[in-house]
Amino acid sequence: MELPKYSDEEIVSARPDKAEVDPWKPYAYHVEEERSAAGTVDNVATLFLTNRECPFRCLMCDLWKNTTDETVPEGAVPAQIDYALDRLPDARHVKLYNSGNFFDRKAFPPSDRPAIAERVQSFDTVIVENHPKLCRDVCVEFRDRLDGRLEIALGLETAHPTVLDRLNKRMTRDDFRRAVGFLREHDIDVRTFILLRPPFLSEDEGVEWALRSIEFAFDAGVQCASVVPTRSGNGIMQQLEEDDHFEPPSMPSIETVLEEGLRMNRGRVFMDLWDLERFYECQTCGPERRDRLQRMNLTQTVQPPVRCTCSDR
Ligand code: SF4
Ligand SMILES: [Zn+2]
């Protein structure tokens, strides 16, 4: 099937309004538990930094909602980090997620990087997001400023070559492989984000390609894969839904992908449980299924399935 291709302009013009954000405050921050590479369950602080919108226009992305149109002033991002860390309980690891790419020179001034590094010296791991095409020497320079380990989160999204192209991420599978290779060579850890059922795939293909993408990412050298159930809500995704090019994944698919991903035994596999309520198909067992997925995330082992009358179909 010939898959439709959407331009930057079409994707941007379908967007609803952005949220109001303050360049001196992170737009969200919290501490949650995560299974570490060492096998312990540790507190991880996640800071959702406010900065300029990402220059890429990925089809499924809604991260632009909490961004500014212009580069934030020098000092703003370090101040955001202070703001959040002052208010959060202690954690061993920190995620500095900036709705885009940490090494995008226009997101926040690169001159802030030393001040940012200083603020996160006490953490064992500092995790930032980056586009595979922006994985260069600057990542190594930032690594050198840290006491702890640097981990970079790269969106593979999908290893399906045509769908990856249609996601408008401006990246090929080879770009991804090269980026992971470069980072690992420079002693930087890598995790990846994988979409479960991106646009243009049926439910079964969505599961198959999520699993193939996890394998592809581990083969490329990533140490951890975080699977994200694809959601609607950024404008163009609603249009795709109306045109039968997109449907969110089902709860059984979410469960299967995490189970099979863990059984691969290649590295940590997580299911992103943010907003999972919108995928519940049954209000009786939805919360229980969520708890089980969370236990699987934390133990990295498959847990006994949840039984409910809704699964006796
Ligand atoms: S690179 Fe990441 S932040 Fe930028 S548009 Fe794509 S998914 Fe969104
Ligand atoms: Zn049920």
Coordinates of C-alpha atoms and ligand atoms in Angstrom, one line a residue:
M1 CA 0.0 0.0 0.0
E2 CA 1.2 3.5 -0.9
L3 CA 1.4 5.4 2.4
P4 CA 0.5 9.1 2.4
K5 CA 3.2 11.6 3.1
Y6 CA 2.6 14.7 5.1
S7 CA 4.7 17.9 4.8
D8 CA 6.0 20.0 7.7
E9 CA 3.4 22.6 6.7
E10 CA 0.5 20.2 6.9
I11 CA 1.6 18.8 10.2
V12 CA 2.1 22.3 11.7
S13 CA -1.1 23.8 10.4
A14 CA -3.2 21.0 12.0
R15 CA -1.9 21.8 15.4
P16 CA -4.1 23.2 18.1
D17 CA -2.7 26.1 20.3
K18 CA 0.3 25.7 22.5
A19 CA 0.1 25.9 26.3
E20 CA 1.2 29.0 28.2
V21 CA 4.7 28.4 29.5
D22 CA 7.2 30.3 31.7
P23 CA 10.8 30.1 30.4
W24 CA 12.0 30.3 34.0
K25 CA 10.0 27.3 35.2
P26 CA 10.0 23.6 34.1
Y27 CA 6.5 22.8 32.9
A28 CA 6.4 19.6 35.0
Y29 CA 8.6 17.6 37.3
H30 CA 8.3 14.5 39.4
V31 CA 10.1 11.7 41.0
E32 CA 9.2 8.1 40.1
E33 CA 10.7 4.7 40.6
E34 CA 12.6 3.0 37.8
R35 CA 14.6 -0.3 37.5
S36 CA 18.2 0.7 37.1
A37 CA 20.8 -1.0 34.9
A38 CA 22.3 -2.5 38.1
G39 CA 19.0 -4.2 38.9
T40 CA 17.9 -2.0 41.8
V41 CA 14.7 0.1 41.9
D42 CA 15.8 3.7 42.3
N43 CA 14.2 7.1 42.5
V44 CA 14.5 9.0 39.2
A45 CA 13.7 12.7 39.0
T46 CA 12.2 13.8 35.7
L47 CA 12.3 17.4 34.8
F48 CA 10.3 18.6 31.8
L49 CA 12.3 21.7 30.8
T50 CA 10.7 24.6 29.0
N51 CA 12.6 25.7 25.9
R52 CA 12.3 26.5 22.3
E53 CA 10.3 24.2 20.1
C54 CA 12.1 21.3 18.4
P55 CA 12.9 22.1 14.7
F56 CA 11.8 18.6 13.6
R57 CA 8.1 18.0 12.8
C58 CA 7.5 14.4 13.5
L59 CA 4.0 13.3 12.6
M60 CA 3.1 11.9 16.0
C61 CA 4.8 14.5 18.2
D62 CA 2.9 16.5 20.7
L63 CA 5.9 17.8 22.7
W64 CA 5.8 21.2 21.0
K65 CA 2.7 22.0 23.2
N66 CA 4.8 23.1 26.1
T67 CA 7.6 25.0 24.3
T68 CA 8.5 28.6 23.5
D69 CA 8.8 30.0 20.0
E70 CA 12.2 31.6 20.7
T71 CA 15.4 30.3 22.4
V72 CA 15.0 30.8 26.1
P73 CA 17.4 33.3 27.8
E74 CA 20.8 32.3 29.1
G75 CA 20.4 31.1 32.7
A76 CA 16.7 30.1 32.3
V77 CA 17.3 26.3 32.0
P78 CA 19.8 26.2 35.0
A79 CA 17.2 28.2 37.0
Q80 CA 14.5 25.7 36.0
I81 CA 16.6 22.8 37.3
D82 CA 17.2 24.6 40.6
Y83 CA 13.4 25.3 40.8
A84 CA 12.5 21.6 40.4
L85 CA 15.3 20.1 42.4
D86 CA 14.5 22.4 45.4
R87 CA 11.0 21.0 45.4
L88 CA 11.6 17.3 44.7
P89 CA 12.6 14.5 47.0
D90 CA 16.0 13.0 46.6
A91 CA 16.7 10.8 43.6
R92 CA 19.7 8.9 42.3
H93 CA 19.2 9.6 38.6
V94 CA 17.8 12.6 36.7
K95 CA 16.1 12.9 33.4
L96 CA 16.5 16.4 31.8
Y97 CA 13.8 16.1 29.1
N98 CA 13.4 19.2 27.0
S99 CA 10.6 18.5 24.6
G100 CA 13.1 18.0 21.9
N101 CA 16.8 17.6 21.7
F102 CA 19.2 18.6 24.4
F103 CA 22.0 19.3 21.9
D104 CA 19.8 21.5 19.7
R105 CA 21.7 24.8 19.8
K106 CA 18.5 26.8 19.6
A107 CA 16.5 25.1 22.3
F108 CA 18.5 26.9 25.0
P109 CA 21.9 28.6 24.8
P110 CA 24.7 26.0 24.6
S111 CA 26.7 28.3 27.0
D112 CA 24.3 27.0 29.7
R113 CA 25.6 23.5 29.5
P114 CA 28.4 23.9 32.1
A115 CA 25.9 25.4 34.6
I116 CA 23.5 22.6 33.9
A117 CA 26.2 20.0 34.4
E118 CA 27.1 21.6 37.7
R119 CA 23.6 21.3 39.0
V120 CA 23.4 17.6 38.3
Q121 CA 26.8 16.5 39.7
S122 CA 25.2 14.5 42.6
F123 CA 23.3 12.2 40.3
D124 CA 24.6 8.7 39.3
T125 CA 23.0 9.1 35.9
V126 CA 22.0 12.1 33.8
I127 CA 19.6 11.2 31.0
V128 CA 18.9 13.6 28.2
E129 CA 16.9 13.3 24.9
N130 CA 18.6 13.8 21.5
H131 CA 17.9 13.3 17.8
P132 CA 20.2 10.7 16.2
K133 CA 21.4 13.3 13.8
L134 CA 22.6 15.5 16.6
C135 CA 24.9 12.9 18.2
R136 CA 28.3 14.4 17.8
D137 CA 31.3 15.7 19.8
V138 CA 29.1 18.0 21.9
C139 CA 27.7 14.9 23.6
V140 CA 31.2 13.8 24.5
E141 CA 32.0 17.3 25.9
F142 CA 28.9 17.2 28.0
R143 CA 29.8 13.7 29.2
D144 CA 33.2 15.0 30.4
R145 CA 31.5 17.6 32.5
L146 CA 29.5 15.1 34.5
D147 CA 30.5 13.1 37.6
G148 CA 27.9 10.4 36.9
R149 CA 27.2 8.6 33.7
L150 CA 25.6 10.3 30.7
E151 CA 22.7 8.4 29.1
I152 CA 21.1 9.6 25.9
A153 CA 17.6 8.8 24.9
L154 CA 17.1 8.4 21.2
G155 CA 13.7 8.0 19.5
L156 CA 13.9 5.1 17.1
E157 CA 10.1 5.2 16.9
T158 CA 9.9 2.3 14.6
A159 CA 12.3 0.1 12.6
H160 CA 9.7 -0.2 9.8
P161 CA 11.5 1.6 7.0
T162 CA 8.5 3.1 5.2
V163 CA 6.6 4.0 8.3
L164 CA 9.8 5.6 9.8
D165 CA 10.1 7.7 6.6
R166 CA 6.4 8.8 6.9
L167 CA 6.8 9.8 10.5
N168 CA 8.8 12.7 9.1
K169 CA 11.6 12.3 11.6
R170 CA 14.2 12.8 8.9
M171 CA 16.2 9.8 10.0
T172 CA 16.8 6.4 8.6
R173 CA 17.6 3.1 10.3
D174 CA 21.2 3.7 9.4
D175 CA 21.3 7.1 11.0
F176 CA 20.0 5.5 14.2
R177 CA 22.6 2.7 14.1
R178 CA 25.4 5.2 13.5
A179 CA 24.3 7.4 16.4
V180 CA 24.1 4.5 18.8
G181 CA 27.5 3.3 17.7
F182 CA 29.0 6.7 18.1
L183 CA 27.6 7.2 21.6
R184 CA 28.6 3.7 22.8
E185 CA 32.1 4.1 21.5
H186 CA 32.3 7.2 23.6
D187 CA 31.1 5.5 26.8
I188 CA 27.7 7.1 26.7
D189 CA 24.7 4.9 27.6
V190 CA 21.8 4.8 25.2
R191 CA 18.1 4.2 25.7
T192 CA 15.5 4.4 23.0
F193 CA 11.8 5.2 22.6
I194 CA 9.7 2.9 20.4
L195 CA 6.2 3.5 19.3
L196 CA 3.6 0.8 19.8
R197 CA 1.3 1.0 16.8
P198 CA 2.4 4.1 15.0
P199 CA 0.2 5.4 12.1
F200 CA -0.3 3.1 9.1
L201 CA -0.1 -0.2 10.9
S202 CA -2.8 -2.6 11.8
E203 CA -3.1 -3.9 15.4
D204 CA -1.1 -7.1 14.6
E205 CA 1.5 -5.2 12.6
G206 CA 1.8 -2.7 15.4
V207 CA 2.7 -5.5 17.8
E208 CA 5.0 -7.2 15.4
W209 CA 6.9 -4.0 14.5
A210 CA 7.2 -2.9 18.1
L211 CA 8.9 -6.2 18.9
R212 CA 11.1 -6.0 15.7
S213 CA 12.0 -2.5 16.6
I214 CA 13.0 -3.5 20.1
E215 CA 15.3 -6.2 18.6
F216 CA 16.6 -3.8 16.0
A217 CA 17.5 -1.3 18.8
F218 CA 19.2 -3.9 20.9
D219 CA 21.2 -5.1 17.9
A220 CA 22.3 -1.5 17.3
G221 CA 23.6 -1.4 20.8
V222 CA 21.0 0.3 23.0
Q223 CA 20.8 -0.8 26.6
C224 CA 17.2 0.0 27.4
A225 CA 14.0 0.3 25.4
S226 CA 11.0 2.3 26.4
V227 CA 7.8 1.5 24.5
V228 CA 5.3 4.2 24.1
P229 CA 1.7 3.4 23.2
T230 CA 0.9 5.8 20.3
R231 CA -1.6 8.5 21.2
S232 CA -3.7 10.9 19.3
G233 CA -4.1 14.5 20.2
N234 CA -1.6 16.7 18.3
G235 CA -3.9 17.7 15.4
I236 CA -2.7 15.8 12.5
M237 CA -3.1 12.5 14.4
Q238 CA -6.9 13.1 14.6
Q239 CA -7.0 13.6 10.8
L240 CA -5.1 10.3 10.4
E241 CA -7.7 8.6 12.7
E242 CA -10.5 10.0 10.6
D243 CA -8.9 8.8 7.4
D244 CA -8.3 5.3 9.0
H245 CA -4.6 5.6 9.0
F246 CA -4.3 5.5 12.7
E247 CA -5.8 3.8 15.7
P248 CA -4.3 3.6 19.2
P249 CA -3.1 0.2 20.3
S250 CA -5.3 -2.1 22.4
M251 CA -4.6 -3.0 26.0
P252 CA -3.8 -6.7 25.1
S253 CA -1.2 -5.4 22.6
I254 CA 0.4 -3.2 25.3
E255 CA 0.6 -6.3 27.5
T256 CA 1.9 -8.6 24.8
V257 CA 4.7 -6.2 23.8
L258 CA 6.0 -5.7 27.3
E259 CA 5.8 -9.5 28.0
E260 CA 7.6 -10.4 24.8
G261 CA 10.1 -7.6 25.1
L262 CA 11.1 -8.8 28.6
R263 CA 11.3 -12.4 27.4
M264 CA 14.0 -11.3 24.8
N265 CA 16.3 -10.8 27.8
R266 CA 18.4 -8.3 25.9
G267 CA 18.3 -5.4 28.2
R268 CA 15.7 -3.4 30.2
V269 CA 12.3 -2.9 28.5
F270 CA 9.8 -0.5 29.9
M271 CA 6.2 0.3 28.9
D272 CA 5.4 3.9 29.2
L273 CA 2.4 4.1 31.5
W274 CA 1.8 7.8 31.3
D275 CA -1.9 8.4 30.7
L276 CA -2.5 4.7 30.4
E277 CA -6.1 5.3 31.5
R278 CA -7.0 6.3 28.0
F279 CA -6.2 2.8 26.8
Y280 CA -8.4 1.0 29.4
E281 CA -11.0 -1.2 27.7
C282 CA -12.6 -2.3 31.0
Q283 CA -12.9 -0.1 34.0
T284 CA -12.9 -3.2 36.3
C285 CA -9.5 -4.6 35.4
G286 CA -7.9 -1.5 33.8
P287 CA -6.2 -0.3 37.0
E288 CA -5.2 -3.9 37.9
R289 CA -3.6 -4.3 34.4
R290 CA -1.8 -1.0 34.9
D291 CA -0.4 -2.2 38.3
R292 CA 0.8 -5.4 36.7
L293 CA 2.6 -3.5 33.9
Q294 CA 4.2 -1.3 36.5
R295 CA 5.4 -4.4 38.4
M296 CA 6.8 -5.8 35.2
N297 CA 8.6 -2.5 34.6
L298 CA 10.1 -2.6 38.1
T299 CA 11.0 -6.3 38.3
Q300 CA 11.7 -6.8 34.6
T301 CA 10.0 -10.2 34.8
V302 CA 6.6 -11.3 33.3
Q303 CA 3.9 -11.3 36.0
P304 CA 0.8 -13.6 36.2
P305 CA -1.9 -12.3 33.8
V306 CA -4.9 -10.4 35.1
R307 CA -8.1 -12.4 34.9
C308 CA -11.4 -10.6 34.3
T309 CA -14.7 -11.4 32.7
C310 CA -13.7 -9.0 29.9
S311 CA -10.9 -11.3 28.8
D312 CA -13.2 -14.4 28.6
R313 CA -14.2 -13.4 25.1
Ligands
SF4_1 S1 12.5 15.0 17.2 FE1 11.4 14.5 19.0 S2 10.6 16.4 19.9 FE2 11.3 16.8 17.8 S3 9.4 16.7 16.6 FE3 10.4 14.6 16.6 S4 9.5 13.5 18.3 FE4 9.0 15.7 18.6
ZN2 ZN -11.9 -6.4 32.6

